[in-house]
CSV table of C-alpha atoms in Angstrom, one decimal:
chain,number,residue,atom,x,y,z
J,420,UNK,CA,170.1,127.2,92.9
J,421,UNK,CA,168.5,123.7,92.7
J,422,UNK,CA,171.6,122.5,94.5
J,423,UNK,CA,170.4,124.0,97.7
J,424,UNK,CA,167.4,121.7,97.6
J,425,UNK,CA,167.5,118.3,99.3
J,426,UNK,CA,165.2,116.0,97.4
J,427,UNK,CA,166.6,113.1,99.3
J,428,UNK,CA,164.2,114.0,102.1
J,429,UNK,CA,161.4,112.7,99.9
J,430,UNK,CA,163.0,109.4,99.4
J,431,UNK,CA,163.7,109.1,103.1
J,432,UNK,CA,160.1,109.9,104.2
J,433,UNK,CA,158.4,107.8,101.5
J,434,UNK,CA,157.3,105.0,103.8
J,435,UNK,CA,155.8,107.4,106.3
J,436,UNK,CA,154.1,109.5,103.6
J,437,UNK,CA,152.5,106.5,101.9
J,438,UNK,CA,152.0,103.9,104.7
J,439,UNK,CA,150.5,106.4,107.1
J,440,UNK,CA,149.5,109.5,105.1
J,441,UNK,CA,148.2,108.0,101.8
J,442,UNK,CA,146.6,105.1,103.6
J,443,UNK,CA,144.5,107.5,105.7
J,444,UNK,CA,143.7,109.7,102.7
J,445,UNK,CA,142.5,106.8,100.6
J,446,UNK,CA,140.6,105.2,103.5
J,447,UNK,CA,138.6,108.3,104.2
J,448,UNK,CA,138.1,109.0,100.5
J,449,UNK,CA,136.6,105.5,99.8
J,450,UNK,CA,134.7,105.3,103.1
J,451,UNK,CA,133.1,108.7,102.5
J,452,UNK,CA,132.4,107.8,98.9
J,453,UNK,CA,130.6,104.5,99.8
J,454,UNK,CA,128.7,105.8,102.7
J,455,UNK,CA,128.1,109.1,101.0
J,456,UNK,CA,126.6,107.6,97.9
J,457,UNK,CA,124.3,105.3,99.9
J,458,UNK,CA,123.2,108.2,102.1
J,459,UNK,CA,123.0,110.6,99.2
J,460,UNK,CA,120.8,108.2,97.3
J,461,UNK,CA,118.4,108.0,100.2
J,462,UNK,CA,118.4,111.8,100.4
J,463,UNK,CA,117.7,112.0,96.7
J,464,UNK,CA,114.8,109.6,97.1
J,465,UNK,CA,113.5,111.7,99.9
J,466,UNK,CA,113.8,114.9,97.9
J,467,UNK,CA,111.8,113.4,95.1
J,468,UNK,CA,109.2,112.0,97.5
J,469,UNK,CA,105.6,113.2,97.0
J,470,UNK,CA,105.4,113.3,100.8
J,471,UNK,CA,106.2,116.9,101.3
J,472,UNK,CA,107.7,116.9,104.8
J,473,UNK,CA,110.3,114.3,103.7
J,474,UNK,CA,111.2,116.3,100.7
J,475,UNK,CA,111.6,119.4,102.8
J,476,UNK,CA,113.8,117.8,105.4
J,477,UNK,CA,116.1,116.4,102.8
J,478,UNK,CA,116.1,119.6,100.7
J,479,UNK,CA,116.8,121.7,103.8
J,480,UNK,CA,119.7,119.5,104.8
J,481,UNK,CA,121.3,119.4,101.3
J,482,UNK,CA,120.9,123.2,100.8
J,483,UNK,CA,122.4,123.9,104.3
J,484,UNK,CA,125.4,121.7,103.8
J,485,UNK,CA,126.1,123.0,100.3
J,486,UNK,CA,126.0,126.6,101.5
J,487,UNK,CA,128.7,126.1,104.1
J,488,UNK,CA,132.5,126.0,103.7
J,489,UNK,CA,133.9,122.5,104.3
J,490,UNK,CA,136.5,123.7,106.8
J,491,UNK,CA,133.7,125.2,108.9
J,492,UNK,CA,131.7,122.0,108.8
J,493,UNK,CA,134.8,120.0,109.8
J,494,UNK,CA,135.3,122.2,112.8
J,495,UNK,CA,131.6,122.2,113.7
J,496,UNK,CA,131.3,118.4,113.6
J,497,UNK,CA,134.6,118.0,115.6
J,498,UNK,CA,133.1,120.1,118.4
J,499,UNK,CA,129.5,119.0,118.0
J,500,UNK,CA,129.7,115.2,117.6
J,501,UNK,CA,130.8,114.6,121.2
J,502,UNK,CA,127.8,116.6,122.4
J,503,UNK,CA,125.4,114.8,120.1
J,504,UNK,CA,126.9,111.5,121.2
J,505,UNK,CA,126.2,112.5,124.8
J,506,UNK,CA,122.7,113.5,124.0
J,507,UNK,CA,122.0,110.2,122.2
J,508,UNK,CA,123.5,107.9,124.7
J,509,UNK,CA,122.6,109.9,127.7
J,510,UNK,CA,126.1,109.8,129.1
J,511,UNK,CA,127.3,112.2,131.8
J,512,UNK,CA,130.1,113.7,129.7
J,513,UNK,CA,130.5,114.5,126.1
J,514,UNK,CA,131.4,111.2,124.3
J,515,UNK,CA,135.1,111.1,123.3
J,516,UNK,CA,135.1,110.8,119.5
J,517,UNK,CA,138.5,112.0,118.5
J,518,UNK,CA,139.6,113.6,115.2
J,519,UNK,CA,139.7,110.4,113.1
J,520,UNK,CA,136.1,109.2,113.7
J,521,UNK,CA,134.9,112.8,113.6
J,522,UNK,CA,136.5,113.4,110.2
J,523,UNK,CA,135.0,110.2,108.7
J,524,UNK,CA,131.5,111.2,109.9
J,525,UNK,CA,132.0,114.8,108.6
J,526,UNK,CA,133.1,113.8,105.2
J,527,UNK,CA,130.3,111.2,104.8
J,528,UNK,CA,127.6,113.6,105.8
J,529,UNK,CA,129.1,116.5,103.8
J,530,UNK,CA,129.6,114.5,100.6
J,531,UNK,CA,126.2,112.9,100.9
J,532,UNK,CA,124.7,116.3,100.1
J,533,UNK,CA,126.7,116.5,96.9
J,534,UNK,CA,126.1,112.9,95.9
J,535,UNK,CA,122.4,113.5,96.6
J,536,UNK,CA,122.2,116.1,93.9
J,537,UNK,CA,123.9,113.9,91.4
J,538,UNK,CA,121.7,111.0,92.2
J,539,UNK,CA,118.6,113.2,92.0
J,540,UNK,CA,119.6,114.3,88.5
J,541,UNK,CA,120.2,110.6,87.7
J,542,UNK,CA,116.8,109.5,89.0
J,543,UNK,CA,115.1,112.3,87.1
J,544,UNK,CA,116.8,111.3,83.9
J,545,UNK,CA,115.0,108.0,83.9
J,546,UNK,CA,111.8,108.2,81.8
J,547,UNK,CA,108.6,108.1,83.9
J,548,UNK,CA,107.4,105.3,81.7
J,549,UNK,CA,110.1,103.0,83.2
J,550,UNK,CA,108.6,103.5,86.7
J,551,UNK,CA,105.1,103.0,85.3
J,552,UNK,CA,106.3,99.7,83.7
J,553,UNK,CA,107.7,98.6,87.0
J,554,UNK,CA,104.4,99.3,88.8
J,555,UNK,CA,102.4,97.7,86.0
J,556,UNK,CA,104.3,94.4,86.7
J,557,UNK,CA,103.2,94.6,90.3
J,558,UNK,CA,106.5,95.8,91.8
J,559,UNK,CA,106.2,98.1,94.8
J,560,UNK,CA,108.1,101.4,95.3
J,561,UNK,CA,111.3,99.8,96.7
J,562,UNK,CA,111.4,97.1,94.2
J,563,UNK,CA,110.9,99.5,91.3
J,564,UNK,CA,113.6,101.8,92.7
J,565,UNK,CA,116.0,99.0,93.5
J,566,UNK,CA,115.7,97.0,90.3
J,567,UNK,CA,114.8,99.5,87.6
J,568,UNK,CA,115.4,103.2,88.5
J,569,UNK,CA,118.5,103.2,90.7
J,570,UNK,CA,120.6,100.8,88.6
J,571,UNK,CA,120.0,102.9,85.5
J,572,UNK,CA,120.4,106.2,87.4
J,573,UNK,CA,123.6,105.0,89.0
J,574,UNK,CA,125.0,103.8,85.7
J,575,UNK,CA,124.1,107.1,83.9
J,576,UNK,CA,125.7,109.1,86.7
J,577,UNK,CA,128.7,106.9,87.4
J,578,UNK,CA,131.2,109.3,85.7
J,579,UNK,CA,129.8,112.3,87.6
J,580,UNK,CA,129.9,110.4,90.9
J,581,UNK,CA,133.5,109.5,90.3
J,582,UNK,CA,134.4,113.0,89.3
J,583,UNK,CA,132.9,114.1,92.6
J,584,UNK,CA,135.0,111.5,94.3
J,585,UNK,CA,138.1,113.0,92.8
J,586,UNK,CA,137.2,116.3,94.3
J,587,UNK,CA,136.5,114.6,97.6
J,588,UNK,CA,140.0,113.0,97.4
J,589,UNK,CA,141.5,116.5,97.2
J,590,UNK,CA,139.2,117.9,99.8
J,591,UNK,CA,140.2,115.3,102.4
J,592,UNK,CA,143.5,117.3,102.8
J,593,UNK,CA,141.5,119.8,104.8
J,594,UNK,CA,141.6,117.3,107.8
J,595,UNK,CA,144.9,119.1,108.6
J,596,UNK,CA,142.8,121.5,110.7
J,597,UNK,CA,142.3,118.5,113.1
J,598,UNK,CA,146.0,117.8,113.0
J,599,UNK,CA,145.4,114.4,111.3
J,600,UNK,CA,148.3,113.0,109.4
J,601,UNK,CA,146.7,112.4,106.0
J,602,UNK,CA,149.0,112.5,103.0
J,603,UNK,CA,149.3,116.3,103.0
J,604,UNK,CA,149.5,116.4,106.8
J,605,UNK,CA,152.3,113.9,106.8
J,606,UNK,CA,154.2,115.8,104.2
J,607,UNK,CA,153.7,119.0,106.1
J,608,UNK,CA,155.1,117.4,109.3
J,609,UNK,CA,158.2,116.3,107.6
J,610,UNK,CA,158.5,119.7,105.9
J,611,UNK,CA,158.4,121.4,109.3
J,612,UNK,CA,160.7,118.9,111.0
J,613,UNK,CA,163.4,119.0,108.3
J,614,UNK,CA,162.8,122.6,107.1
J,615,UNK,CA,162.3,121.2,103.6
J,616,UNK,CA,159.1,123.1,102.8
J,617,UNK,CA,159.6,123.6,99.1
J,618,UNK,CA,160.6,120.0,98.4
J,619,UNK,CA,157.8,118.4,100.4
J,620,UNK,CA,155.0,120.7,99.2
J,621,UNK,CA,156.2,120.3,95.6
J,622,UNK,CA,156.2,116.5,96.0
J,623,UNK,CA,152.8,116.5,97.6
J,624,UNK,CA,151.4,118.6,94.8
J,625,UNK,CA,152.9,116.3,92.2
J,626,UNK,CA,151.3,113.2,93.9
J,627,UNK,CA,147.9,114.8,94.1
J,628,UNK,CA,148.1,115.9,90.5
J,629,UNK,CA,149.2,112.5,89.1
J,630,UNK,CA,146.6,110.6,91.0
J,631,UNK,CA,143.7,113.0,90.2
J,632,UNK,CA,144.7,113.4,86.6
J,633,UNK,CA,145.0,109.7,86.0
J,634,UNK,CA,141.7,109.1,87.7
J,635,UNK,CA,139.9,111.6,85.7
J,636,UNK,CA,141.4,110.2,82.5
J,637,UNK,CA,140.0,106.8,83.3
J,638,UNK,CA,136.6,108.4,84.2
J,639,UNK,CA,136.5,109.9,80.7
J,640,UNK,CA,137.2,106.5,79.1
J,641,UNK,CA,134.6,104.9,81.3
J,642,UNK,CA,132.1,107.6,80.3
J,643,UNK,CA,132.5,106.7,76.6
J,644,UNK,CA,132.1,103.0,77.3
J,645,UNK,CA,129.1,103.3,79.5
J,646,UNK,CA,126.6,105.0,77.2
J,647,UNK,CA,123.6,102.6,77.4
J,648,UNK,CA,122.1,101.5,74.1
J,649,UNK,CA,118.5,102.5,74.2
B,877,UNK,CA,80.7,88.8,83.8
B,878,UNK,CA,82.3,92.1,83.9
B,879,UNK,CA,86.1,91.9,84.2
B,880,UNK,CA,86.7,95.6,84.1
B,881,UNK,CA,84.0,98.0,85.2
B,882,UNK,CA,84.4,101.7,84.9
B,883,UNK,CA,81.8,103.8,86.7
B,884,UNK,CA,81.4,107.6,86.3
B,885,UNK,CA,85.1,108.2,86.3
B,886,UNK,CA,86.2,111.9,86.2
B,887,UNK,CA,89.7,113.2,86.3
B,888,UNK,CA,91.2,116.7,86.4
B,889,UNK,CA,94.8,117.9,85.7
B,890,UNK,CA,94.5,121.1,87.8
B,891,UNK,CA,91.7,122.9,86.1
B,892,UNK,CA,91.7,120.8,83.0
B,893,UNK,CA,89.0,118.1,82.9
B,894,UNK,CA,90.7,115.1,81.1
B,895,UNK,CA,88.0,112.5,81.8
B,896,UNK,CA,84.3,113.5,82.1
B,897,UNK,CA,82.0,111.0,83.7
B,898,UNK,CA,83.2,107.9,81.8
B,899,UNK,CA,81.4,104.6,82.3
B,900,UNK,CA,81.9,101.3,80.4
B,901,UNK,CA,82.5,97.7,81.1
B,902,UNK,CA,84.7,95.0,79.5
B,903,UNK,CA,83.4,91.5,79.9
B,904,UNK,CA,85.5,88.5,80.4
B,905,UNK,CA,86.9,87.4,77.0
B,906,UNK,CA,85.9,90.6,75.3
B,907,UNK,CA,88.2,92.7,73.1
B,908,UNK,CA,87.3,96.4,73.4
B,909,UNK,CA,89.0,98.9,71.2
B,910,UNK,CA,89.2,102.5,72.4
B,911,UNK,CA,89.7,105.1,69.7
B,912,UNK,CA,89.4,108.8,69.2
B,913,UNK,CA,91.4,111.9,68.3
B,914,UNK,CA,94.6,112.6,70.2
B,915,UNK,CA,94.0,114.4,73.5
B,916,UNK,CA,90.6,112.8,73.9
B,917,UNK,CA,91.7,111.0,77.1
B,918,UNK,CA,91.8,107.5,75.9
B,919,UNK,CA,95.4,106.8,77.1
B,920,UNK,CA,94.5,108.4,80.5
B,921,UNK,CA,91.4,106.2,80.8
B,922,UNK,CA,93.3,103.0,80.2
B,923,UNK,CA,96.0,104.0,82.7
B,924,UNK,CA,93.3,104.6,85.3
B,925,UNK,CA,92.3,100.9,84.9
B,926,UNK,CA,95.4,99.7,86.7
B,927,UNK,CA,95.7,102.8,88.8
B,928,UNK,CA,98.8,104.1,87.1
B,929,UNK,CA,96.9,107.4,86.9
B,930,UNK,CA,94.8,108.5,89.9
B,931,UNK,CA,91.3,109.8,89.3
B,932,UNK,CA,89.2,112.1,91.5
B,933,UNK,CA,85.7,110.8,91.0
B,934,UNK,CA,84.0,107.5,90.2
B,935,UNK,CA,85.2,104.0,90.7
B,936,UNK,CA,86.8,101.2,88.7
B,937,UNK,CA,86.6,97.6,89.6
B,938,UNK,CA,88.8,94.9,88.1
B,939,UNK,CA,87.7,91.3,88.6
B,940,UNK,CA,85.4,92.5,91.4
B,941,UNK,CA,88.1,94.4,93.3
B,942,UNK,CA,87.6,98.2,93.6
B,943,UNK,CA,90.6,100.4,92.9
B,944,UNK,CA,89.2,102.9,95.4
B,945,UNK,CA,88.9,100.4,98.2
B,946,UNK,CA,91.8,101.1,100.6
B,947,UNK,CA,91.9,97.3,101.4
B,948,UNK,CA,92.8,96.6,97.7
B,949,UNK,CA,96.5,95.6,97.4
B,950,UNK,CA,97.3,97.7,94.3
B,951,UNK,CA,100.7,96.0,93.4
B,952,UNK,CA,99.0,92.6,93.7
B,953,UNK,CA,96.1,93.7,91.5
B,954,UNK,CA,98.4,95.2,88.9
B,955,UNK,CA,100.4,92.0,88.7
B,956,UNK,CA,97.3,90.4,87.3
B,957,UNK,CA,96.7,93.0,84.7
B,958,UNK,CA,99.1,93.0,81.8
B,959,UNK,CA,100.0,96.4,80.4
B,960,UNK,CA,101.7,97.2,77.1
B,961,UNK,CA,103.0,100.8,76.5
B,962,UNK,CA,103.4,103.0,73.5
B,963,UNK,CA,107.1,103.2,74.0
B,964,UNK,CA,107.6,99.6,75.0
B,965,UNK,CA,109.3,100.5,78.3
B,966,UNK,CA,111.5,97.5,78.4
B,967,UNK,CA,114.2,97.8,81.0
B,968,UNK,CA,117.3,98.7,78.9
B,969,UNK,CA,119.9,97.5,81.5
B,970,UNK,CA,118.5,94.0,81.6
B,971,UNK,CA,118.7,91.2,79.0
B,972,UNK,CA,115.4,90.3,77.3
B,973,UNK,CA,115.1,87.1,79.4
B,974,UNK,CA,115.6,89.1,82.6
B,975,UNK,CA,113.0,91.6,81.6
B,976,UNK,CA,110.6,88.6,81.5
B,977,UNK,CA,111.9,87.0,84.7
B,978,UNK,CA,111.8,90.1,86.8
B,979,UNK,CA,108.0,90.3,87.7
B,980,UNK,CA,107.8,86.5,87.9
B,981,UNK,CA,110.5,86.2,90.5
B,982,UNK,CA,109.9,89.4,92.4
B,983,UNK,CA,106.2,89.5,92.5
B,984,UNK,CA,104.9,86.0,91.8
B,985,UNK,CA,107.8,84.5,93.7
B,986,UNK,CA,108.4,81.9,91.1
B,987,UNK,CA,111.8,80.2,91.4
B,988,UNK,CA,114.4,81.1,88.8
B,989,UNK,CA,114.1,77.8,86.8
B,990,UNK,CA,110.3,78.0,86.6
B,991,UNK,CA,110.4,81.7,85.6
B,992,UNK,CA,113.0,81.0,83.0
B,993,UNK,CA,111.0,78.2,81.4
B,994,UNK,CA,107.9,80.3,81.3
B,995,UNK,CA,109.9,83.2,79.8
B,996,UNK,CA,111.5,81.1,77.1
B,997,UNK,CA,108.1,79.6,76.2
B,998,UNK,CA,106.6,83.1,75.8
B,999,UNK,CA,109.5,84.4,73.8
B,1000,UNK,CA,109.1,81.4,71.5
B,1001,UNK,CA,105.5,82.2,71.2
B,1002,UNK,CA,106.3,85.8,70.0
B,1003,UNK,CA,109.0,84.3,67.8
B,1004,UNK,CA,112.0,85.8,69.7
B,1005,UNK,CA,113.5,83.0,71.6
B,1006,UNK,CA,116.8,83.5,69.7
B,1007,UNK,CA,117.0,87.0,71.2
B,1008,UNK,CA,116.7,86.0,74.9
B,1009,UNK,CA,120.2,87.0,75.8
B,1010,UNK,CA,120.2,90.3,74.0
B,1011,UNK,CA,119.6,93.7,75.4
B,1012,UNK,CA,116.4,95.5,74.4
B,1013,UNK,CA,118.5,98.2,72.6
B,1014,UNK,CA,119.8,95.6,70.2
B,1015,UNK,CA,116.2,94.8,68.9
B,1016,UNK,CA,114.0,96.6,66.4
B,1017,UNK,CA,110.9,98.5,67.6
B,1018,UNK,CA,108.6,95.7,66.6
B,1019,UNK,CA,110.7,93.1,68.3
B,1020,UNK,CA,110.9,95.2,71.5
B,1021,UNK,CA,107.1,95.5,71.5
B,1022,UNK,CA,106.7,91.8,71.1
B,1023,UNK,CA,109.1,91.3,74.1
B,1024,UNK,CA,106.9,93.8,76.0
B,1025,UNK,CA,103.8,91.7,75.3
B,1026,UNK,CA,105.6,88.5,76.3
B,1027,UNK,CA,106.7,90.3,79.5
B,1028,UNK,CA,103.1,91.2,80.4
B,1029,UNK,CA,101.9,87.6,79.5
B,1030,UNK,CA,104.6,86.1,81.8
B,1031,UNK,CA,102.6,87.3,84.7
B,1032,UNK,CA,99.6,85.2,83.6
B,1033,UNK,CA,97.3,88.2,83.5
B,1034,UNK,CA,93.5,88.0,83.7
B,1035,UNK,CA,93.3,91.0,81.3
B,1036,UNK,CA,95.6,92.9,79.0
B,1037,UNK,CA,95.7,96.7,78.5
B,1038,UNK,CA,97.3,98.1,75.4
B,1039,UNK,CA,98.2,101.8,75.2
B,1040,UNK,CA,98.7,102.6,71.6
B,1041,UNK,CA,101.0,99.6,71.1
B,1042,UNK,CA,101.8,100.3,67.5
B,1043,UNK,CA,102.0,104.2,67.4
B,1044,UNK,CA,105.7,104.3,68.0
B,1045,UNK,CA,106.5,101.7,65.3
B,1046,UNK,CA,107.8,102.0,61.8
B,1047,UNK,CA,105.0,101.0,59.4
B,1048,UNK,CA,106.6,97.8,58.3
B,1049,UNK,CA,106.8,96.6,61.9
B,1050,UNK,CA,103.2,97.2,62.9
B,1051,UNK,CA,101.8,93.9,61.5
B,1052,UNK,CA,104.2,91.7,63.5
B,1053,UNK,CA,102.9,93.2,66.7
B,1054,UNK,CA,99.2,93.1,65.5
B,1055,UNK,CA,99.6,89.4,64.6
B,1056,UNK,CA,100.6,88.6,68.2
B,1057,UNK,CA,97.6,90.7,69.5
B,1058,UNK,CA,95.2,89.1,67.1
B,1059,UNK,CA,96.3,85.6,68.2
B,1060,UNK,CA,95.8,86.6,71.9
B,1061,UNK,CA,92.3,87.9,71.1
B,1062,UNK,CA,91.4,84.7,69.4
B,1063,UNK,CA,92.5,82.7,72.4
B,1064,UNK,CA,89.9,84.6,74.5
B,1065,UNK,CA,92.1,87.0,76.4
B,1066,UNK,CA,90.2,90.0,77.9
B,1067,UNK,CA,91.7,93.0,76.2
B,1068,UNK,CA,91.3,96.8,76.3
B,1069,UNK,CA,93.2,98.3,73.4
B,1070,UNK,CA,93.8,102.0,72.7
B,1071,UNK,CA,94.7,102.1,69.0
B,1072,UNK,CA,94.1,103.7,65.7
B,1073,UNK,CA,94.5,100.4,63.9
B,1074,UNK,CA,90.9,100.1,62.6
B,1075,UNK,CA,91.9,96.9,60.7
B,1076,UNK,CA,92.6,95.3,64.0
B,1077,UNK,CA,89.3,96.6,65.4
B,1078,UNK,CA,87.4,95.2,62.5
B,1079,UNK,CA,89.1,91.8,62.8
B,1080,UNK,CA,88.9,91.0,66.4
B,1081,UNK,CA,87.1,93.7,68.4
B,1082,UNK,CA,83.8,92.9,70.1
B,1083,UNK,CA,83.1,96.5,70.9
B,1084,UNK,CA,84.4,99.9,70.0
B,1085,UNK,CA,84.5,102.9,72.3
B,1086,UNK,CA,84.9,106.3,70.7
B,1087,UNK,CA,86.2,109.1,72.9
B,1088,UNK,CA,86.3,112.8,72.3
B,1089,UNK,CA,87.3,115.6,74.7
B,1090,UNK,CA,87.3,113.3,77.7
B,1091,UNK,CA,83.9,111.8,77.2
B,1092,UNK,CA,82.9,108.4,75.9
B,1093,UNK,CA,80.8,109.5,72.9
B,1094,UNK,CA,80.0,106.0,71.5
B,1095,UNK,CA,80.1,102.6,73.1
B,1096,UNK,CA,78.7,100.1,70.6
B,1097,UNK,CA,79.3,96.8,68.9
B,1098,UNK,CA,81.9,96.8,66.1
B,1099,UNK,CA,79.3,96.2,63.4
B,1100,UNK,CA,77.3,99.2,64.5
B,1101,UNK,CA,80.4,101.4,64.9
B,1102,UNK,CA,81.8,100.7,61.4
B,1103,UNK,CA,78.3,100.5,59.9
B,1104,UNK,CA,76.6,103.6,61.1
B,1105,UNK,CA,78.1,105.5,64.0
B,1106,UNK,CA,75.5,107.6,65.6
B,1107,UNK,CA,77.6,110.7,66.6
B,1108,UNK,CA,78.7,113.2,64.0
B,1109,UNK,CA,82.1,113.4,65.7
B,1110,UNK,CA,82.7,109.6,65.2
B,1111,UNK,CA,81.6,109.8,61.6
B,1112,UNK,CA,84.1,112.6,60.9
B,1113,UNK,CA,86.9,110.7,62.7
B,1114,UNK,CA,86.2,107.5,60.8
B,1115,UNK,CA,86.1,109.3,57.5
B,1116,UNK,CA,89.4,110.8,58.2
B,1117,UNK,CA,91.3,107.7,59.3
B,1118,UNK,CA,89.7,105.2,57.0
B,1119,UNK,CA,90.8,107.0,53.8
B,1120,UNK,CA,94.4,106.3,54.5
């Protein structure tokens, strides 16, 4: 039975799968991780602000995003971003954004909500006395956050942030709804063209599994190493 | 001259009245010990002095600057008031030396070399220059608290606040911290110290403030306080802690 399969198709399409597909998948994963953590940290600081309107805006945003299915958000942003662009720039027509830029914006904004909750837990895990000690030295809010609270919060939460990134890595495959050739999209295209569905999807699953499993293994080792001596 | 002046300060946590109309002054070069049973508001009072805790009524002036005046730059004022915490509150992700450098470079805008020299000088003074490159977690409690005192001194403060500096320490480490504090007091540092260490109070305090249930019950000279406290509550308190 296995003889009917043509695993050679994988070998033949490797350059396309990795050079095009995996490059896009990793680019969007790391971009959304970087930008998402920065934005998420700002959102977390807003949520913890004693200035209520700021806390409510950030809280509303995070709760909204976290209550919507990712595919829906991808669609919404794809159709909405051109109109928002038009509104901001005052152009006559909707601004042409295209699926690529749209997907980067979507994943950054979507993941920011999840990173926000992780950073919020991280910031709250730092004893209040640390903040008091910063203020007592004469540091202002931004200096206290930047030099005392956030470095410790980030360090405490690094394993969780990375685990969320592994989930993000898998979720990026949903860009197929915008017909983008990410790794899974590229594999699907070959599968359709050569009618090798089983082989290609098996291979794609194997690659996602190996990468995710290896990454989470290293996260676990990192976690053990990072515990701060208090 | 009054370095710290506390006038009719009251504070509430919701319905709970933690500080009731507290007034006192600490003159330049004076050492004032604040004592009293737990929950009497002494830690809260000392945290009000550098505005780490807000209060609803009254006013506090430090070196002539009012905390309630909107024109007062609080971070700048705090930079000149050293504070030592019960739980040390060293920054665990920074080396000892960097703990001392942080405020100097970020707030006082000293260049790195100057800050470093000052830090090492102060670490030497508290007997810990050999530990400059260690992380706080590698030090004992007593050593950490001495680093915390050095960190506060690195800002060249005009006054020092101590919030139960020895309460979290193992008994055998209390003296190494008290020795540093006694030396400071003898140099003429203005100090406000919340502590139960009556030995320290007897040795260097000029005045003793006794608090109970949010009020300042006694505010007298050391001699008078240990000789014949006027309030019954202070007598009870003293008889309880001096037997041990």
